[in-house]
Coordinates of C-alpha atoms in Angstrom, one line a residue:
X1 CA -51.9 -12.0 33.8
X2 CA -53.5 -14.9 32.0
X3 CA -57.2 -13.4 32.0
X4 CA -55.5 -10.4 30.2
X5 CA -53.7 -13.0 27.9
X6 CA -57.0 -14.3 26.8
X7 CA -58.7 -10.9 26.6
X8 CA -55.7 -10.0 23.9
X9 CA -56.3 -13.8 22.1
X10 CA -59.5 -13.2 21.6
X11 CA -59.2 -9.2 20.6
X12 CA -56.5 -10.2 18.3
X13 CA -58.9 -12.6 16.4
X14 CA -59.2 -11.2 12.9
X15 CA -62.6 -9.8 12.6
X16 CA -63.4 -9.5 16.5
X17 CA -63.6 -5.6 17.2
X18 CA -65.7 -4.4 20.0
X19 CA -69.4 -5.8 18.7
X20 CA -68.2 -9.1 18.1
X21 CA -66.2 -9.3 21.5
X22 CA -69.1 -8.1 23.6
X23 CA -71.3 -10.9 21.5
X24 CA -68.8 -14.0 22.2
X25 CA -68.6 -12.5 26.5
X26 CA -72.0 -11.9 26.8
X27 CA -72.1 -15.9 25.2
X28 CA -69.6 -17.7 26.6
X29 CA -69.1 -15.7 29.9
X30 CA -65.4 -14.6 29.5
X31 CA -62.5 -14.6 27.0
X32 CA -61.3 -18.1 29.0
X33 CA -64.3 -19.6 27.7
X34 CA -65.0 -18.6 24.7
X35 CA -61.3 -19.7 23.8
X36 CA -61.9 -23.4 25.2
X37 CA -65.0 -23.3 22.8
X38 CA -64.7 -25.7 19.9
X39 CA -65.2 -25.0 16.2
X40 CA -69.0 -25.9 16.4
X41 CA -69.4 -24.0 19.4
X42 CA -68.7 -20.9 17.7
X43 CA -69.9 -21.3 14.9
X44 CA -73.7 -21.1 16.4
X45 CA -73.1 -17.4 16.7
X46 CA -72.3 -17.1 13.0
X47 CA -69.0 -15.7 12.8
X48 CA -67.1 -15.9 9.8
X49 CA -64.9 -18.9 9.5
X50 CA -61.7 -16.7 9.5
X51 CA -63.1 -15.0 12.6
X52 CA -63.4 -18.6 14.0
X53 CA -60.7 -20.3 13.2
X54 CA -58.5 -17.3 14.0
X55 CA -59.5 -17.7 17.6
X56 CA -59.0 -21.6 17.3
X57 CA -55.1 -20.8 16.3
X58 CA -54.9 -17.3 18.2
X59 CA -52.1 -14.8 17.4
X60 CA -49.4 -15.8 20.3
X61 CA -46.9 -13.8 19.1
X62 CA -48.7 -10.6 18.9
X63 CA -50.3 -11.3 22.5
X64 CA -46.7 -11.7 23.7
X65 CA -45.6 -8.2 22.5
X66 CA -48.9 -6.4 23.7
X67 CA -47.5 -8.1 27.5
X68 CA -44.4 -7.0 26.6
X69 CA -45.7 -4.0 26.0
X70 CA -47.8 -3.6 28.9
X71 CA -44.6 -4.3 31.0
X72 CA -42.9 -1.1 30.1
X73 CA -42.8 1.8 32.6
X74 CA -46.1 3.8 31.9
X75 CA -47.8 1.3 30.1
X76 CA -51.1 -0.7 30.9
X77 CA -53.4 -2.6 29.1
X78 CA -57.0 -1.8 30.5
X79 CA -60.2 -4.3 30.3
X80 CA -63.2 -3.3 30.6
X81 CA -64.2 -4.7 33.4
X82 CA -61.1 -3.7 35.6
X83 CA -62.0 -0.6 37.8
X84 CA -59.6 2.2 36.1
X85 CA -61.2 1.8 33.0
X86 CA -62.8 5.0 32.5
X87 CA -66.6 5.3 33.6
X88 CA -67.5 7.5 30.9
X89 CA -66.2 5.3 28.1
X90 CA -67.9 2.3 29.6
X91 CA -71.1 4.3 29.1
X92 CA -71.0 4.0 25.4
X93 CA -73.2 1.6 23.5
X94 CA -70.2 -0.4 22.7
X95 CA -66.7 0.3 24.9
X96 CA -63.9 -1.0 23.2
X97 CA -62.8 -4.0 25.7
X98 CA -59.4 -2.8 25.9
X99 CA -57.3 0.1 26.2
X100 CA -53.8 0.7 25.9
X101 CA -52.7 3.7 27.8
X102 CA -49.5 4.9 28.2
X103 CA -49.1 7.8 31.0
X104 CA -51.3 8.6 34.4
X105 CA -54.5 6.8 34.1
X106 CA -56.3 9.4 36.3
X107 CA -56.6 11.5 32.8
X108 CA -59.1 9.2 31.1
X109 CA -61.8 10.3 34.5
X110 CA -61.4 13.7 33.0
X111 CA -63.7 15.0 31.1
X112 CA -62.6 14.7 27.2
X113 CA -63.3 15.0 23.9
X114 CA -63.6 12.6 21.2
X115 CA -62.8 12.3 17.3
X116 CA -64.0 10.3 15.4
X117 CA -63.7 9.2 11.6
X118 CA -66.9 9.1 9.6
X119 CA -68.1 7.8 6.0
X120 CA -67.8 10.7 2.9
X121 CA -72.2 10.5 3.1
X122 CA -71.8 12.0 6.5
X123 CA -69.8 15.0 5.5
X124 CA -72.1 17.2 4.2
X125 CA -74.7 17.4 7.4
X126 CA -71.9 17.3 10.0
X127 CA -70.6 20.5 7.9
X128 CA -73.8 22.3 8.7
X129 CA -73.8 20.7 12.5
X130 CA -70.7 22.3 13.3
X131 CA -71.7 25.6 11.6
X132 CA -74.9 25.9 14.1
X133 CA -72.2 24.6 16.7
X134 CA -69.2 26.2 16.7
X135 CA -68.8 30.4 16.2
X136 CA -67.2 31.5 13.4

């Protein structure tokens, strides 16, 4: 699993969330790349130096655990680029690049529902959304 090692060095870079992970693929070509890349290197796509240097001196303890993890009956790590990763959540703007799923994979095909948080200057207007939404 060392392509799945890299994906979790490079996710566990402080800072890298799903925008800055598409940015350093879409640059380098793959987590194996981007993780070869020098300081300078990286640095052209102005990240923050803890960003970079994080992913110069990668978390390897907390990659092990995620494998150890990943190991367990039930578990699995998805990418987004391996084939059960579910299609609609690959439609999104930005996917997350991984999933940890624990269970039958065949339920993320279904259709679903999502949740998520939002800032306090959102409140207000999602209030009245869900009033014209939902039936009280």
């Amino acid at each position: 699993m060392p392509d799945l090692a890299d994906w979790l060095t490079l996710w566990r870079g402080p800072g890298v969330r799903s925008v800055t992970f598409a940015a350093l693929m879409r640059h380098f070509g793959s987590s194996s790349e981007t993780l070869r890349v020098d300081y300078a290197g990286v640095k052209c796509l102005k990240l923050p130096d803890e960003t970079i240097i994080g992913i110069r001196q990668p978390d390897r303890h907390g990659v092990e655990q995620d494998l150890a993890w990943a190991a367990q009956t039930g578990h699995c790590i998805l990418r987004l680029s391996d084939p059960d990763y579910p299609p609609r959540l690959r439609q999104i703007s930005i996917p997350p690049p991984l999933l940890f799923a624990n269970g039958n994979l065949r339920c993320l095909s279904d259709p679903q529902i999502a949740i998520h948080g939002q800032s306090p200057a959102q409140y207000q207007s999602d209030a009245n959304m869900h009033t014209h939404l939902l039936p009280t």
